[in-house]
Amino acid sequence: MKKIGIISDIHGNLHSFESVISALGKEGVDEVWCLGDIVGYGAFPRECIELAKETCSIILGGNHDLAVASKISLSEFNYEAREAVEWTVEQLEESEIKFLGELEPIKKISVLNFTVLLSHGSPVNPVWEYVFTGADAARAFYAMEAEGVSICFLGHSHVQMVAAERNGEVAIERPEKFSIEKNKMVILNPGSVGQPRDYDPRAAYIVLHNDYQIEFRRVEYDVDAAAKAIVEAGLPPFLAARLKTGY
Ligand code: ZN
């Protein structure tokens, strides 16, 4: 019996990360996969790196992780994201920066008789490209076909969702449960642990069961404490405010 927790976009939010890890412990998962962006925005990058190393069997690199490690340019980041990357670099040890810089943004794995693509953003461009719309997902499906996979878990948008074919079109849905079917193209996003942007401030994750049933979950955490720590760290106050609205 294998059960897997899938998480993404922790963004230095230790309060939400601890809540999710504790919830996954209660769920009895055998493994946790992280789809990237351990750091950036939140006040606890070091603690989140440590907890990710302790608890996750697979960790991808997101755009924030790679920017902190100077592997990608800061020019595409907005003001708050850039400030947060620069602040995060100052907090980390050399070895932690090196760890982030070595993370890959995309990985193909075999599990439970399926081959699955794990990617931070769209497999079209796993570091930068978002999957928000049916059109984004349709483009991603081509990239998945080129890799010979029909199932992709990805993060980056901070929005929990499924993209699947419905009557010849690619539709975005937000169900609580979903059944993966062999050879049907599907993209699943667990949402964000540390900075949800789907108007629900609770931390988000996925539980993948061994019969390929998916459950989308949310868990409460101490949003006020995480927000207060962001302000006290001198990070842009907007990064604290958006945790409370979940957007
Ligand atoms: Zn992110």
mmCIF file with all atom_site columns, N, CA, C and O in Angstrom, residues 109-116 150-151 180-183 210-212:
data_model
loop_
_atom_site.group_PDB
_atom_site.id
_atom_site.type_symbol
_atom_site.label_atom_id
_atom_site.label_alt_id
_atom_site.label_comp_id
_atom_site.label_asym_id
_atom_site.label_entity_id
_atom_site.label_seq_id
_atom_site.pdbx_PDB_ins_code
_atom_site.Cartn_x
_atom_site.Cartn_y
_atom_site.Cartn_z
_atom_site.occupancy
_atom_site.B_iso_or_equiv
_atom_site.pdbx_formal_charge
_atom_site.auth_seq_id
_atom_site.auth_comp_id
_atom_site.auth_asym_id
_atom_site.auth_atom_id
_atom_site.pdbx_PDB_model_num
ATOM 1  N N  . ILE A 1 109 ? 9.336  10.116 -13.439 1.00 0.00 ? 109 ILE A N  1
ATOM 2  C CA . ILE A 1 109 ? 9.514  8.986  -12.534 1.00 0.00 ? 109 ILE A CA 1
ATOM 3  C C  . ILE A 1 109 ? 8.471  7.901  -12.814 1.00 0.00 ? 109 ILE A C  1
ATOM 4  O O  . ILE A 1 109 ? 7.425  8.175  -13.388 1.00 0.00 ? 109 ILE A O  1
ATOM 5  N N  . SER A 1 110 ? 8.788  6.699  -12.363 1.00 0.00 ? 110 SER A N  1
ATOM 6  C CA . SER A 1 110 ? 7.824  5.597  -12.467 1.00 0.00 ? 110 SER A CA 1
ATOM 7  C C  . SER A 1 110 ? 7.363  5.237  -11.076 1.00 0.00 ? 110 SER A C  1
ATOM 8  O O  . SER A 1 110 ? 8.191  5.046  -10.184 1.00 0.00 ? 110 SER A O  1
ATOM 9  N N  . VAL A 1 111 ? 6.050  5.188  -10.899 1.00 0.00 ? 111 VAL A N  1
ATOM 10 C CA . VAL A 1 111 ? 5.506  4.856  -9.584  1.00 0.00 ? 111 VAL A CA 1
ATOM 11 C C  . VAL A 1 111 ? 4.132  4.214  -9.766  1.00 0.00 ? 111 VAL A C  1
ATOM 12 O O  . VAL A 1 111 ? 3.371  4.608  -10.653 1.00 0.00 ? 111 VAL A O  1
ATOM 13 N N  . LEU A 1 112 ? 3.836  3.191  -8.989  1.00 0.00 ? 112 LEU A N  1
ATOM 14 C CA . LEU A 1 112 ? 2.522  2.533  -9.017  1.00 0.00 ? 112 LEU A CA 1
ATOM 15 C C  . LEU A 1 112 ? 2.100  2.162  -10.441 1.00 0.00 ? 112 LEU A C  1
ATOM 16 O O  . LEU A 1 112 ? 0.955  2.394  -10.832 1.00 0.00 ? 112 LEU A O  1
ATOM 17 N N  . ASN A 1 113 ? 3.023  1.650  -11.237 1.00 0.00 ? 113 ASN A N  1
ATOM 18 C CA . ASN A 1 113 ? 2.737  1.223  -12.620 1.00 0.00 ? 113 ASN A CA 1
ATOM 19 C C  . ASN A 1 113 ? 2.422  2.350  -13.598 1.00 0.00 ? 113 ASN A C  1
ATOM 20 O O  . ASN A 1 113 ? 1.888  2.100  -14.676 1.00 0.00 ? 113 ASN A O  1
ATOM 21 N N  . PHE A 1 114 ? 2.671  3.580  -13.217 1.00 0.00 ? 114 PHE A N  1
ATOM 22 C CA . PHE A 1 114 ? 2.502  4.682  -14.152 1.00 0.00 ? 114 PHE A CA 1
ATOM 23 C C  . PHE A 1 114 ? 3.843  5.410  -14.290 1.00 0.00 ? 114 PHE A C  1
ATOM 24 O O  . PHE A 1 114 ? 4.650  5.388  -13.375 1.00 0.00 ? 114 PHE A O  1
ATOM 25 N N  . THR A 1 115 ? 4.006  6.063  -15.437 1.00 0.00 ? 115 THR A N  1
ATOM 26 C CA . THR A 1 115 ? 5.106  7.013  -15.554 1.00 0.00 ? 115 THR A CA 1
ATOM 27 C C  . THR A 1 115 ? 4.499  8.402  -15.411 1.00 0.00 ? 115 THR A C  1
ATOM 28 O O  . THR A 1 115 ? 3.470  8.708  -16.015 1.00 0.00 ? 115 THR A O  1
ATOM 29 N N  . VAL A 1 116 ? 5.126  9.195  -14.581 1.00 0.00 ? 116 VAL A N  1
ATOM 30 C CA . VAL A 1 116 ? 4.557  10.487 -14.216 1.00 0.00 ? 116 VAL A CA 1
ATOM 31 C C  . VAL A 1 116 ? 5.622  11.559 -14.418 1.00 0.00 ? 116 VAL A C  1
ATOM 32 O O  . VAL A 1 116 ? 6.791  11.342 -14.096 1.00 0.00 ? 116 VAL A O  1
ATOM 33 N N  . SER A 1 150 ? 1.304  10.691 -19.821 1.00 0.00 ? 150 SER A N  1
ATOM 34 C CA . SER A 1 150 ? -0.047 11.261 -19.858 1.00 0.00 ? 150 SER A CA 1
ATOM 35 C C  . SER A 1 150 ? -0.413 11.971 -18.544 1.00 0.00 ? 150 SER A C  1
ATOM 36 O O  . SER A 1 150 ? -1.447 12.622 -18.462 1.00 0.00 ? 150 SER A O  1
ATOM 37 N N  . ILE A 1 151 ? 0.440  11.815 -17.525 1.00 0.00 ? 151 ILE A N  1
ATOM 38 C CA . ILE A 1 151 ? 0.127  12.401 -16.204 1.00 0.00 ? 151 ILE A CA 1
ATOM 39 C C  . ILE A 1 151 ? 1.242  13.363 -15.789 1.00 0.00 ? 151 ILE A C  1
ATOM 40 O O  . ILE A 1 151 ? 2.413  12.999 -15.812 1.00 0.00 ? 151 ILE A O  1
ATOM 41 N N  . ILE A 1 180 ? -7.496 9.377  -11.787 1.00 0.00 ? 180 ILE A N  1
ATOM 42 C CA . ILE A 1 180 ? -6.623 9.363  -12.961 1.00 0.00 ? 180 ILE A CA 1
ATOM 43 C C  . ILE A 1 180 ? -6.891 8.087  -13.746 1.00 0.00 ? 180 ILE A C  1
ATOM 44 O O  . ILE A 1 180 ? -6.974 7.008  -13.170 1.00 0.00 ? 180 ILE A O  1
ATOM 45 N N  . GLU A 1 181 ? -7.084 8.246  -15.072 1.00 0.00 ? 181 GLU A N  1
ATOM 46 C CA . GLU A 1 181 ? -7.267 7.068  -15.923 1.00 0.00 ? 181 GLU A CA 1
ATOM 47 C C  . GLU A 1 181 ? -6.064 6.910  -16.824 1.00 0.00 ? 181 GLU A C  1
ATOM 48 O O  . GLU A 1 181 ? -5.541 7.908  -17.344 1.00 0.00 ? 181 GLU A O  1
ATOM 49 N N  . LYS A 1 182 ? -5.667 5.649  -16.987 1.00 0.00 ? 182 LYS A N  1
ATOM 50 C CA . LYS A 1 182 ? -4.490 5.369  -17.792 1.00 0.00 ? 182 LYS A CA 1
ATOM 51 C C  . LYS A 1 182 ? -4.697 5.892  -19.220 1.00 0.00 ? 182 LYS A C  1
ATOM 52 O O  . LYS A 1 182 ? -5.777 5.754  -19.793 1.00 0.00 ? 182 LYS A O  1
ATOM 53 N N  . ASN A 1 183 ? -3.645 6.504  -19.759 1.00 0.00 ? 183 ASN A N  1
ATOM 54 C CA . ASN A 1 183 ? -3.631 7.017  -21.136 1.00 0.00 ? 183 ASN A CA 1
ATOM 55 C C  . ASN A 1 183 ? -4.595 8.177  -21.400 1.00 0.00 ? 183 ASN A C  1
ATOM 56 O O  . ASN A 1 183 ? -4.863 8.514  -22.546 1.00 0.00 ? 183 ASN A O  1
ATOM 57 N N  . ASN A 1 210 ? -2.914 4.720  -3.993  1.00 0.00 ? 210 ASN A N  1
ATOM 58 C CA . ASN A 1 210 ? -2.283 3.742  -4.894  1.00 0.00 ? 210 ASN A CA 1
ATOM 59 C C  . ASN A 1 210 ? -3.211 3.243  -6.001  1.00 0.00 ? 210 ASN A C  1
ATOM 60 O O  . ASN A 1 210 ? -2.767 2.625  -6.947  1.00 0.00 ? 210 ASN A O  1
ATOM 61 N N  . ASP A 1 211 ? -4.525 3.550  -5.917  1.00 0.00 ? 211 ASP A N  1
ATOM 62 C CA . ASP A 1 211 ? -5.417 3.228  -7.032  1.00 0.00 ? 211 ASP A CA 1
ATOM 63 C C  . ASP A 1 211 ? -5.591 4.451  -7.950  1.00 0.00 ? 211 ASP A C  1
ATOM 64 O O  . ASP A 1 211 ? -6.494 4.518  -8.770  1.00 0.00 ? 211 ASP A O  1
ATOM 65 N N  . TYR A 1 212 ? -4.696 5.418  -7.781  1.00 0.00 ? 212 TYR A N  1
ATOM 66 C CA . TYR A 1 212 ? -4.683 6.638  -8.578  1.00 0.00 ? 212 TYR A CA 1
ATOM 67 C C  . TYR A 1 212 ? -5.928 7.514  -8.405  1.00 0.00 ? 212 TYR A C  1
ATOM 68 O O  . TYR A 1 212 ? -6.345 8.261  -9.279  1.00 0.00 ? 212 TYR A O  1
#
